Short mmCIF file of N, CA and C in Angstrom, two decimals:
data_model
loop_
_atom_site.label_atom_id
_atom_site.label_comp_id
_atom_site.label_asym_id
_atom_site.label_seq_id
_atom_site.Cartn_x
_atom_site.Cartn_y
_atom_site.Cartn_z
N MET A 1 13.98 -20.24 -61.16
CA MET A 1 14.74 -18.75 -61.67
C MET A 1 13.41 -18.23 -62.91
N PHE A 2 14.34 -16.91 -62.55
CA PHE A 2 12.75 -15.42 -63.13
C PHE A 2 13.65 -15.50 -64.59
N PRO A 3 11.85 -15.41 -64.48
CA PRO A 3 11.83 -15.52 -66.42
C PRO A 3 12.57 -14.53 -66.72
N ILE A 4 14.07 -13.93 -66.52
CA ILE A 4 14.53 -12.74 -67.21
C ILE A 4 14.14 -12.16 -68.87
N VAL A 5 14.79 -13.22 -69.88
CA VAL A 5 14.52 -13.46 -71.35
C VAL A 5 12.85 -13.04 -71.12
N ARG A 6 12.09 -13.81 -70.86
CA ARG A 6 10.25 -13.18 -71.18
C ARG A 6 10.06 -11.90 -70.37
N LEU A 7 10.60 -11.47 -69.58
CA LEU A 7 10.50 -10.06 -69.20
C LEU A 7 10.79 -9.33 -69.68
N ALA A 8 12.26 -9.30 -70.73
CA ALA A 8 12.90 -8.32 -71.71
C ALA A 8 11.73 -8.06 -73.21
N LYS A 9 11.42 -9.01 -73.18
CA LYS A 9 10.75 -9.15 -74.19
C LYS A 9 8.86 -8.48 -74.13
N ASP A 10 8.76 -9.66 -72.83
CA ASP A 10 7.68 -8.50 -72.80
C ASP A 10 7.28 -6.83 -72.65
N MET A 11 8.36 -6.70 -71.79
CA MET A 11 8.77 -5.20 -71.84
C MET A 11 9.23 -4.42 -73.41
N PHE A 12 9.96 -5.29 -73.73
CA PHE A 12 9.95 -4.37 -75.52
C PHE A 12 7.91 -4.35 -76.09
N VAL A 13 7.58 -5.66 -75.79
CA VAL A 13 6.27 -5.75 -76.30
C VAL A 13 4.99 -4.41 -75.63
N ALA A 14 4.95 -3.69 -73.87
CA ALA A 14 4.77 -3.35 -73.66
C ALA A 14 4.92 -2.04 -74.68
N SER A 15 6.53 -1.62 -74.13
CA SER A 15 6.95 -0.01 -75.05
C SER A 15 5.78 -0.05 -76.03
N ARG A 16 5.53 -0.78 -76.63
CA ARG A 16 5.65 -0.79 -78.25
C ARG A 16 3.64 -0.32 -78.10
N MET A 17 3.33 -0.59 -77.21
CA MET A 17 1.47 -0.65 -76.76
C MET A 17 1.22 0.67 -76.25
N GLN A 18 -0.31 0.83 -77.06
CA GLN A 18 -0.76 1.96 -76.24
C GLN A 18 -0.64 2.46 -74.84
N PRO A 19 -0.39 3.96 -74.46
CA PRO A 19 -0.90 4.30 -72.62
C PRO A 19 -2.18 2.97 -72.66
N LEU A 20 -2.39 3.06 -71.03
CA LEU A 20 -4.39 2.68 -71.06
C LEU A 20 -3.94 3.44 -69.38
N GLU A 21 -5.42 3.32 -69.10
CA GLU A 21 -5.64 4.02 -67.97
C GLU A 21 -5.62 3.51 -67.00
N LEU A 22 -5.33 3.19 -65.67
CA LEU A 22 -4.94 2.16 -64.75
C LEU A 22 -6.19 1.08 -64.47
N THR A 23 -6.93 1.73 -64.50
CA THR A 23 -8.14 0.69 -64.36
C THR A 23 -8.54 -0.21 -65.74
N GLU A 24 -8.23 0.34 -67.01
CA GLU A 24 -7.93 -0.25 -68.09
C GLU A 24 -7.78 -1.99 -68.40
N THR A 25 -7.84 -2.78 -69.06
CA THR A 25 -6.83 -4.04 -68.99
C THR A 25 -6.43 -3.71 -70.20
N HIS A 26 -4.60 -4.99 -69.69
CA HIS A 26 -3.88 -4.81 -70.27
C HIS A 26 -3.44 -7.12 -70.45
N VAL A 27 -4.06 -6.48 -71.57
CA VAL A 27 -3.76 -7.91 -72.43
C VAL A 27 -2.88 -8.76 -72.86
N SER A 28 -2.36 -9.78 -72.45
CA SER A 28 -1.14 -10.29 -72.92
C SER A 28 -1.11 -11.84 -73.40
N ASN A 29 -0.47 -12.12 -74.62
CA ASN A 29 -0.37 -13.46 -74.40
C ASN A 29 0.39 -14.16 -74.55
N HIS A 30 0.48 -15.07 -74.11
CA HIS A 30 1.92 -16.55 -73.30
C HIS A 30 1.66 -17.71 -73.99
N ARG A 31 2.76 -18.87 -73.49
CA ARG A 31 2.45 -20.17 -73.77
C ARG A 31 3.15 -20.15 -73.47
N CYS A 32 2.72 -21.58 -72.38
CA CYS A 32 3.36 -22.42 -71.44
C CYS A 32 4.30 -23.34 -72.21
N TRP A 33 5.46 -22.96 -71.31
CA TRP A 33 7.09 -24.08 -72.35
C TRP A 33 6.91 -25.22 -70.83
N PRO A 34 7.52 -26.42 -71.70
CA PRO A 34 8.26 -26.96 -70.91
C PRO A 34 8.57 -26.45 -69.38
N TRP A 35 9.61 -25.53 -68.95
CA TRP A 35 9.92 -25.04 -67.93
C TRP A 35 8.92 -24.85 -67.13
N ASP A 36 8.21 -24.46 -67.27
CA ASP A 36 7.03 -24.28 -66.41
C ASP A 36 5.71 -25.37 -65.94
N LEU A 37 6.37 -25.88 -66.25
CA LEU A 37 5.46 -27.67 -66.15
C LEU A 37 5.99 -28.30 -64.67
N ASP A 38 5.22 -28.78 -63.98
CA ASP A 38 5.19 -29.23 -62.62
C ASP A 38 5.78 -31.13 -63.10
N ILE A 39 5.53 -32.00 -61.76
CA ILE A 39 5.32 -33.46 -62.56
C ILE A 39 4.21 -34.06 -62.89
N TRP A 40 3.14 -32.89 -63.00
CA TRP A 40 1.75 -33.91 -63.43
C TRP A 40 1.27 -33.09 -65.17
N LEU A 41 2.77 -32.50 -65.72
CA LEU A 41 3.13 -31.76 -67.06
C LEU A 41 1.94 -30.59 -67.43
N GLU A 42 1.53 -30.21 -66.42
CA GLU A 42 0.55 -28.82 -66.04
C GLU A 42 1.61 -27.97 -66.11
N LEU A 43 1.19 -26.13 -65.76
CA LEU A 43 1.58 -25.23 -65.51
C LEU A 43 1.84 -24.89 -63.92
N ASN A 44 2.91 -25.29 -63.46
CA ASN A 44 3.34 -24.83 -61.96
C ASN A 44 2.54 -24.20 -61.49
N ASN A 45 2.41 -24.25 -60.07
CA ASN A 45 1.47 -22.87 -59.26
C ASN A 45 2.09 -21.34 -59.47
N GLY A 46 3.14 -22.20 -58.81
CA GLY A 46 4.08 -21.28 -58.41
C GLY A 46 4.94 -20.13 -59.61
N ARG A 47 4.96 -20.94 -61.15
CA ARG A 47 5.62 -20.77 -61.78
C ARG A 47 4.26 -19.58 -62.60
N ALA A 48 3.30 -20.14 -61.84
CA ALA A 48 1.80 -18.91 -62.48
C ALA A 48 2.25 -18.56 -62.09
N MET A 49 2.76 -17.96 -60.84
CA MET A 49 2.91 -16.54 -60.21
C MET A 49 3.53 -15.64 -60.61
N THR A 50 4.53 -16.41 -60.99
CA THR A 50 5.46 -15.22 -61.99
C THR A 50 5.33 -15.13 -62.71
N LEU A 51 4.23 -15.60 -63.71
CA LEU A 51 3.80 -15.14 -64.84
C LEU A 51 2.81 -14.39 -64.75
N TYR A 52 2.29 -13.80 -63.81
CA TYR A 52 1.61 -13.06 -63.11
C TYR A 52 2.14 -12.04 -62.67
N ASP A 53 3.44 -11.78 -62.04
CA ASP A 53 3.82 -11.04 -62.14
C ASP A 53 4.72 -9.85 -63.15
N LEU A 54 5.22 -10.40 -64.23
CA LEU A 54 5.53 -10.32 -66.05
C LEU A 54 4.34 -9.42 -66.14
N GLY A 55 2.86 -9.87 -66.02
CA GLY A 55 1.81 -9.22 -66.34
C GLY A 55 1.40 -8.06 -65.81
N ARG A 56 1.67 -7.94 -64.12
CA ARG A 56 1.85 -6.69 -63.71
C ARG A 56 2.90 -6.17 -63.75
N THR A 57 4.11 -6.16 -64.48
CA THR A 57 4.89 -5.15 -64.85
C THR A 57 4.22 -4.71 -66.33
N MET A 58 3.82 -5.44 -66.71
CA MET A 58 3.83 -4.64 -68.01
C MET A 58 2.50 -3.81 -67.99
N LEU A 59 2.04 -4.37 -67.16
CA LEU A 59 0.46 -3.12 -66.83
C LEU A 59 1.08 -1.63 -66.24
N ALA A 60 1.89 -2.36 -65.31
CA ALA A 60 3.22 -0.80 -64.51
C ALA A 60 3.75 -0.26 -65.86
N GLN A 61 3.86 -0.91 -67.02
CA GLN A 61 4.55 0.03 -67.21
C GLN A 61 3.85 0.96 -68.66
N ARG A 62 2.69 0.50 -68.52
CA ARG A 62 1.59 0.70 -70.18
C ARG A 62 0.21 2.27 -69.17
N VAL A 63 0.53 1.77 -67.80
CA VAL A 63 -0.06 3.28 -66.75
C VAL A 63 0.53 4.31 -66.48
N GLY A 64 1.79 4.35 -66.38
CA GLY A 64 2.70 4.83 -66.28
C GLY A 64 3.35 4.91 -64.79
N LEU A 65 2.83 3.90 -64.16
CA LEU A 65 3.36 3.56 -62.85
C LEU A 65 5.06 3.06 -62.62
N GLY A 66 5.89 2.52 -64.52
CA GLY A 66 7.36 1.89 -63.43
C GLY A 66 7.47 3.16 -63.54
N LYS A 67 7.58 4.15 -64.89
CA LYS A 67 8.68 5.91 -64.77
C LYS A 67 8.45 6.42 -63.46
N ALA A 68 7.04 6.63 -62.90
CA ALA A 68 6.53 7.23 -61.03
C ALA A 68 7.51 5.92 -60.56
N ILE A 69 7.45 5.11 -60.62
CA ILE A 69 8.27 4.21 -59.67
C ILE A 69 9.83 4.36 -59.28
N LEU A 70 10.39 4.85 -61.34
CA LEU A 70 11.53 5.21 -60.86
C LEU A 70 12.53 6.27 -60.88
N ALA A 71 11.65 6.92 -61.05
CA ALA A 71 11.57 8.79 -61.35
C ALA A 71 12.09 8.71 -59.24
N ARG A 72 11.32 8.36 -58.74
CA ARG A 72 11.41 8.80 -57.43
C ARG A 72 11.98 7.72 -56.44
N ARG A 73 12.57 6.02 -57.07
CA ARG A 73 12.92 4.89 -56.52
C ARG A 73 12.29 5.15 -55.60
N TRP A 74 11.10 4.80 -55.64
CA TRP A 74 10.01 3.89 -54.85
C TRP A 74 10.25 2.19 -55.33
N ALA A 75 9.75 1.58 -55.03
CA ALA A 75 9.55 -0.10 -55.58
C ALA A 75 8.19 -0.13 -55.07
N MET A 76 7.92 -1.53 -55.36
CA MET A 76 6.35 -2.04 -55.76
C MET A 76 6.16 -3.32 -54.81
N THR A 77 5.43 -3.39 -53.75
CA THR A 77 5.45 -5.15 -53.20
C THR A 77 4.03 -5.14 -53.06
N MET A 78 4.02 -6.37 -52.53
CA MET A 78 2.70 -7.28 -52.55
C MET A 78 2.52 -7.29 -51.02
N ALA A 79 1.05 -6.24 -51.00
CA ALA A 79 0.83 -7.24 -49.60
C ALA A 79 0.20 -8.04 -48.97
N GLY A 80 -0.40 -8.87 -50.30
CA GLY A 80 -1.24 -9.83 -49.31
C GLY A 80 -2.25 -10.80 -51.05
N SER A 81 -3.03 -11.49 -51.25
CA SER A 81 -2.75 -12.32 -52.23
C SER A 81 -3.89 -13.17 -51.78
N THR A 82 -5.13 -13.65 -53.33
CA THR A 82 -6.37 -14.15 -53.13
C THR A 82 -6.12 -15.30 -54.56
N VAL A 83 -6.03 -16.51 -54.56
CA VAL A 83 -6.12 -16.93 -55.65
C VAL A 83 -6.79 -18.58 -55.63
N ARG A 84 -7.31 -18.47 -57.18
CA ARG A 84 -8.24 -19.68 -57.11
C ARG A 84 -7.40 -19.89 -58.73
N PHE A 85 -7.51 -21.96 -59.26
CA PHE A 85 -7.05 -22.31 -59.97
C PHE A 85 -8.00 -23.29 -60.70
N ARG A 86 -8.32 -23.35 -61.64
CA ARG A 86 -9.99 -24.04 -62.10
C ARG A 86 -9.29 -25.15 -63.36
N ARG A 87 -8.94 -24.66 -63.83
CA ARG A 87 -8.12 -24.77 -65.47
C ARG A 87 -6.83 -25.49 -65.39
N ARG A 88 -6.10 -26.48 -66.07
CA ARG A 88 -5.48 -26.59 -66.67
C ARG A 88 -4.62 -26.29 -66.86
N ILE A 89 -3.54 -25.58 -67.26
CA ILE A 89 -2.57 -24.84 -68.88
C ILE A 89 -1.91 -25.96 -68.74
N ARG A 90 -1.55 -26.89 -69.76
CA ARG A 90 -1.05 -27.93 -70.50
C ARG A 90 0.16 -27.71 -71.51
N GLY A 91 1.59 -28.23 -71.18
CA GLY A 91 2.86 -27.99 -71.93
C GLY A 91 2.31 -27.62 -73.06
N PHE A 92 3.15 -26.43 -73.72
CA PHE A 92 2.88 -25.74 -75.06
C PHE A 92 1.20 -25.32 -75.83
N GLU A 93 0.62 -25.05 -74.34
CA GLU A 93 -0.49 -24.06 -74.35
C GLU A 93 -0.23 -22.83 -74.52
N ARG A 94 -0.87 -22.36 -75.47
CA ARG A 94 -1.44 -20.66 -75.42
C ARG A 94 -2.33 -20.28 -74.53
N PHE A 95 -2.28 -19.01 -73.87
CA PHE A 95 -3.11 -18.64 -72.92
C PHE A 95 -2.84 -17.37 -73.17
N GLU A 96 -3.98 -16.24 -72.90
CA GLU A 96 -4.59 -15.42 -72.66
C GLU A 96 -4.29 -14.70 -71.21
N MET A 97 -3.81 -13.49 -70.85
CA MET A 97 -3.75 -13.39 -69.63
C MET A 97 -3.53 -11.63 -69.40
N ARG A 98 -5.15 -11.27 -68.41
CA ARG A 98 -6.25 -9.90 -68.23
C ARG A 98 -5.01 -9.59 -66.98
N SER A 99 -4.72 -8.41 -66.74
CA SER A 99 -4.26 -7.49 -66.31
C SER A 99 -5.20 -5.89 -65.81
N ARG A 100 -5.28 -6.13 -64.70
CA ARG A 100 -6.42 -4.63 -64.34
C ARG A 100 -5.87 -4.09 -62.88
N ALA A 101 -5.81 -3.00 -62.62
CA ALA A 101 -6.16 -2.38 -61.42
C ALA A 101 -7.81 -2.81 -61.18
N ILE A 102 -8.31 -3.05 -59.68
CA ILE A 102 -9.84 -2.85 -59.98
C ILE A 102 -9.97 -1.86 -59.04
N CYS A 103 -9.54 -1.08 -58.16
CA CYS A 103 -9.72 -0.17 -56.95
C CYS A 103 -8.61 0.06 -56.49
N TRP A 104 -8.21 1.25 -54.59
CA TRP A 104 -7.14 1.39 -54.11
C TRP A 104 -7.99 2.29 -52.88
N ASP A 105 -7.23 2.12 -52.03
CA ASP A 105 -8.24 2.76 -51.17
C ASP A 105 -6.83 3.77 -50.12
N GLU A 106 -6.73 4.22 -48.93
CA GLU A 106 -5.58 5.53 -48.24
C GLU A 106 -4.17 4.96 -48.88
N ARG A 107 -3.85 2.72 -48.31
CA ARG A 107 -2.58 2.11 -48.46
C ARG A 107 -2.72 1.19 -49.66
N PHE A 108 -3.29 1.00 -50.32
CA PHE A 108 -3.27 -0.49 -51.18
C PHE A 108 -3.53 0.11 -52.91
N ILE A 109 -3.11 -0.58 -53.37
CA ILE A 109 -4.00 -0.81 -55.39
C ILE A 109 -4.25 -2.12 -54.83
N TYR A 110 -5.59 -2.17 -55.22
CA TYR A 110 -6.29 -4.09 -55.57
C TYR A 110 -6.41 -4.49 -56.80
N LEU A 111 -4.80 -5.55 -57.29
CA LEU A 111 -4.94 -5.51 -58.31
C LEU A 111 -5.47 -7.52 -59.29
N GLU A 112 -6.26 -7.19 -60.30
CA GLU A 112 -6.88 -8.07 -60.60
C GLU A 112 -5.82 -8.95 -62.14
N GLN A 113 -5.79 -10.61 -61.70
CA GLN A 113 -4.91 -10.81 -62.87
C GLN A 113 -6.20 -12.19 -63.49
N THR A 114 -6.50 -12.88 -64.52
CA THR A 114 -6.82 -14.05 -64.57
C THR A 114 -5.63 -14.73 -66.05
N MET A 115 -5.86 -15.89 -66.44
CA MET A 115 -5.43 -16.69 -67.47
C MET A 115 -6.17 -17.17 -67.86
N TRP A 116 -6.10 -16.67 -68.94
CA TRP A 116 -8.18 -17.32 -69.82
C TRP A 116 -7.18 -18.53 -71.00
N LYS A 117 -7.85 -19.43 -71.13
CA LYS A 117 -7.58 -20.50 -72.71
C LYS A 117 -8.00 -20.23 -73.57
N ARG A 118 -7.51 -20.72 -74.55
CA ARG A 118 -7.91 -20.56 -75.78
C ARG A 118 -9.89 -20.57 -76.13
N ASN A 119 -10.07 -21.63 -75.43
CA ASN A 119 -11.63 -22.00 -75.53
C ASN A 119 -12.22 -21.05 -74.36
N GLY A 120 -11.56 -19.80 -74.07
CA GLY A 120 -12.96 -18.93 -73.58
C GLY A 120 -12.28 -19.52 -72.06
N GLU A 121 -11.97 -20.66 -71.75
CA GLU A 121 -12.56 -21.37 -70.08
C GLU A 121 -11.12 -20.18 -68.71
N CYS A 122 -12.21 -19.76 -67.81
CA CYS A 122 -10.57 -19.35 -67.62
C CYS A 122 -9.81 -20.05 -66.66
N ALA A 123 -8.78 -20.54 -66.64
CA ALA A 123 -7.97 -21.58 -65.54
C ALA A 123 -7.61 -21.05 -64.30
N SER A 124 -6.78 -19.26 -63.97
CA SER A 124 -7.41 -19.16 -63.22
C SER A 124 -7.17 -17.54 -62.70
N HIS A 125 -7.13 -16.83 -61.66
CA HIS A 125 -8.34 -15.88 -61.26
C HIS A 125 -7.10 -15.83 -59.88
N VAL A 126 -6.55 -14.11 -59.47
CA VAL A 126 -5.38 -14.04 -58.50
C VAL A 126 -5.68 -12.09 -58.27
N VAL A 127 -6.43 -12.26 -57.04
CA VAL A 127 -6.13 -10.43 -56.71
C VAL A 127 -5.17 -10.34 -55.75
N PHE A 128 -4.50 -9.20 -55.96
CA PHE A 128 -3.24 -8.66 -55.48
C PHE A 128 -3.24 -7.00 -54.29
N ARG A 129 -3.28 -7.03 -53.14
CA ARG A 129 -3.34 -6.11 -53.24
C ARG A 129 -1.76 -5.54 -52.68
N SER A 130 -1.71 -4.41 -53.32
CA SER A 130 0.10 -3.80 -53.66
C SER A 130 -0.08 -2.92 -53.31
N ALA A 131 1.85 -2.47 -52.81
CA ALA A 131 1.50 -1.05 -52.02
C ALA A 131 2.99 -0.40 -52.76
N VAL A 132 2.89 1.13 -53.05
CA VAL A 132 4.37 1.32 -53.36
C VAL A 132 4.70 1.93 -52.19
N THR A 133 6.41 1.75 -52.48
CA THR A 133 6.56 2.04 -50.68
C THR A 133 7.94 3.40 -51.21
N ASN A 134 8.32 4.24 -50.66
CA ASN A 134 9.41 4.75 -50.41
C ASN A 134 10.32 4.39 -48.62
N GLU A 135 11.56 5.09 -48.50
CA GLU A 135 12.16 5.28 -47.67
C GLU A 135 11.25 5.00 -46.15
N ASN A 136 9.69 5.19 -46.50
CA ASN A 136 9.47 5.76 -44.79
C ASN A 136 7.96 5.02 -45.24
N GLY A 137 7.80 4.35 -45.65
CA GLY A 137 6.95 3.22 -45.97
C GLY A 137 6.30 3.35 -46.75
N ILE A 138 4.76 3.10 -46.38
CA ILE A 138 3.50 2.92 -47.95
C ILE A 138 3.64 4.51 -48.80
N VAL A 139 3.41 4.81 -49.86
CA VAL A 139 2.83 5.82 -50.30
C VAL A 139 1.47 5.78 -50.45
N PRO A 140 0.95 6.94 -50.22
CA PRO A 140 -0.48 6.55 -50.10
C PRO A 140 -0.80 6.40 -51.49
N PRO A 141 -1.43 5.89 -52.28
CA PRO A 141 -2.07 5.78 -53.21
C PRO A 141 -2.82 7.27 -54.41
N SER A 142 -2.98 8.08 -53.31
CA SER A 142 -3.73 9.11 -54.18
C SER A 142 -2.29 9.95 -54.74
N GLU A 143 -0.67 10.55 -53.92
CA GLU A 143 0.08 10.23 -54.26
C GLU A 143 0.73 9.79 -55.45
N VAL A 144 0.77 8.57 -55.42
CA VAL A 144 1.34 7.65 -56.26
C VAL A 144 0.34 8.12 -57.98
N LEU A 145 -1.03 8.02 -57.92
CA LEU A 145 -1.39 8.83 -59.19
C LEU A 145 -1.46 9.98 -59.09
N LEU A 146 -1.19 10.92 -58.57
CA LEU A 146 -0.84 12.64 -58.80
C LEU A 146 0.66 11.92 -59.93
N GLN A 147 1.52 11.49 -59.57
CA GLN A 147 3.04 11.15 -59.73
C GLN A 147 2.78 10.51 -61.54
N MET A 148 1.85 10.29 -61.55
CA MET A 148 1.31 9.22 -62.27
C MET A 148 0.60 10.11 -63.56
N GLY A 149 0.35 11.23 -62.36
CA GLY A 149 -0.14 11.64 -64.47
C GLY A 149 -1.67 12.30 -63.77
N GLN A 150 -2.16 11.62 -62.82
CA GLN A 150 -3.87 11.38 -62.80
C GLN A 150 -4.21 13.24 -61.89
N GLU A 151 -5.40 13.44 -63.22
CA GLU A 151 -6.05 14.44 -61.99
C GLU A 151 -7.28 14.01 -61.11
N ASP A 152 -8.27 13.20 -61.31
CA ASP A 152 -8.82 12.11 -60.51
C ASP A 152 -7.52 11.30 -59.68
N THR A 153 -8.03 11.23 -58.44
CA THR A 153 -7.25 10.48 -58.25
C THR A 153 -8.92 9.04 -56.98
N THR A 154 -9.49 9.49 -57.58
CA THR A 154 -10.91 9.12 -56.77
C THR A 154 -11.04 7.40 -57.55
N SER A 155 -10.67 6.77 -56.55
CA SER A 155 -11.26 5.21 -56.66
C SER A 155 -12.84 4.86 -56.68
N PRO A 156 -12.21 3.66 -58.13
CA PRO A 156 -14.17 3.02 -58.22
C PRO A 156 -13.97 2.44 -57.23
N PRO A 157 -15.58 2.06 -56.51
CA PRO A 157 -16.19 1.40 -55.63
C PRO A 157 -15.17 0.22 -55.61
N MET A 158 -14.97 -0.73 -54.36
CA MET A 158 -14.54 -1.24 -54.33
C MET A 158 -16.06 -2.63 -54.26
N PRO A 159 -15.71 -3.75 -55.10
CA PRO A 159 -16.35 -4.36 -55.09
C PRO A 159 -17.09 -5.02 -53.92
N GLU A 160 -18.17 -5.89 -53.24
CA GLU A 160 -18.17 -6.03 -52.44
C GLU A 160 -17.73 -7.65 -52.19
N TRP A 161 -17.32 -8.41 -52.60
CA TRP A 161 -16.63 -9.93 -52.92
C TRP A 161 -15.70 -9.26 -52.39
N LEU A 162 -14.84 -8.32 -53.33
CA LEU A 162 -12.94 -7.39 -52.51
C LEU A 162 -13.04 -7.15 -51.22
N ALA A 163 -14.17 -6.50 -50.75
CA ALA A 163 -13.95 -6.01 -49.39
C ALA A 163 -14.22 -6.95 -48.54
N ALA A 164 -14.94 -8.38 -48.29
CA ALA A 164 -15.16 -9.45 -47.72
C ALA A 164 -13.59 -9.93 -47.52
N TRP A 165 -12.94 -10.66 -48.53
CA TRP A 165 -12.17 -10.61 -49.12
C TRP A 165 -10.50 -10.02 -47.83
N CYS A 166 -10.89 -8.47 -48.14
CA CYS A 166 -10.29 -7.62 -46.82
C CYS A 166 -10.55 -7.56 -45.90
N ALA A 167 -11.61 -7.75 -45.65
CA ALA A 167 -11.85 -8.20 -44.16
C ALA A 167 -11.54 -9.10 -43.39
N ALA A 168 -11.83 -10.13 -44.35
CA ALA A 168 -11.38 -11.65 -43.60
C ALA A 168 -10.07 -11.67 -43.34
N ASP A 169 -9.05 -10.78 -44.67
CA ASP A 169 -7.53 -11.13 -43.73
C ASP A 169 -7.70 -10.17 -43.22
N ALA A 170 -7.97 -9.13 -42.75
CA ALA A 170 -7.73 -8.25 -41.89
C ALA A 170 -7.95 -9.30 -39.70
N LEU A 171 -8.39 -10.14 -39.85
CA LEU A 171 -8.87 -11.28 -39.14
C LEU A 171 -7.54 -12.44 -38.64
N ARG A 172 -6.87 -12.50 -39.44
CA ARG A 172 -5.80 -13.35 -39.10
C ARG A 172 -4.95 -12.77 -38.54
N PRO A 173 -4.60 -13.66 -37.60
CA PRO A 173 -3.43 -13.25 -36.72
C PRO A 173 -1.93 -12.75 -37.07
N TRP A 174 -1.43 -11.91 -36.96
CA TRP A 174 -0.09 -11.24 -37.64
C TRP A 174 0.43 -10.85 -36.21
N PRO A 175 2.04 -11.72 -36.09
CA PRO A 175 3.07 -12.52 -36.57
C PRO A 175 1.73 -13.87 -35.95
N PRO A 176 1.77 -14.86 -37.18
CA PRO A 176 1.05 -15.99 -37.05
C PRO A 176 1.04 -16.62 -35.90
N MET A 177 0.51 -17.29 -35.41
CA MET A 177 0.31 -18.20 -33.98
C MET A 177 0.96 -19.69 -34.71
N GLN A 178 2.19 -19.57 -33.29
CA GLN A 178 2.77 -20.94 -34.06
C GLN A 178 3.51 -21.81 -32.55
N GLU A 179 2.46 -23.59 -33.23
CA GLU A 179 2.30 -24.44 -32.28
C GLU A 179 3.61 -24.74 -31.88
N LYS A 180 3.87 -24.97 -30.77
CA LYS A 180 5.55 -26.01 -30.18
C LYS A 180 5.29 -27.33 -30.61
N LEU A 181 6.27 -27.69 -30.95
CA LEU A 181 6.20 -29.32 -31.36
C LEU A 181 6.75 -30.31 -30.32
N VAL A 182 6.35 -31.02 -30.78
CA VAL A 182 6.26 -31.93 -28.92
C VAL A 182 7.41 -32.60 -30.20
#
């Protein structure tokens, strides 16, 4: 179940924070509760992705994307992701989440999020290819940025590793190949 109480709390907290530029990092603090655990008593990977949703929501609020989306009846969707889990987050453990936009192209905004343990170790890292949509399809990021009040819609350069992921993901067949079961 989606953590509505956490969402409400996080939106309240974000509303009290200073606005950010799109590529600045939003930092939020969280705790792994018993309902976040898997059978090995660590943060469930599905719940981690839900918590990343919360971090992106707070980031969207702080950079002004939330207002632009609501005012125009747009929506935000995820068009792809890649994730690395490297360290366990155990029950009741506190951790820090960092969320930011890396860059954008003519269709997508690329977001990066990480979870950091208190000892300074990175527990996980996820990159999302996100899109803002309206009834006609994808809204170009340059238009989104203008509606957010950004004068300069020039993207920072795309890092080499991100460009390689985009290129590799473009090679995947769509729809996926389905083998017949015999």
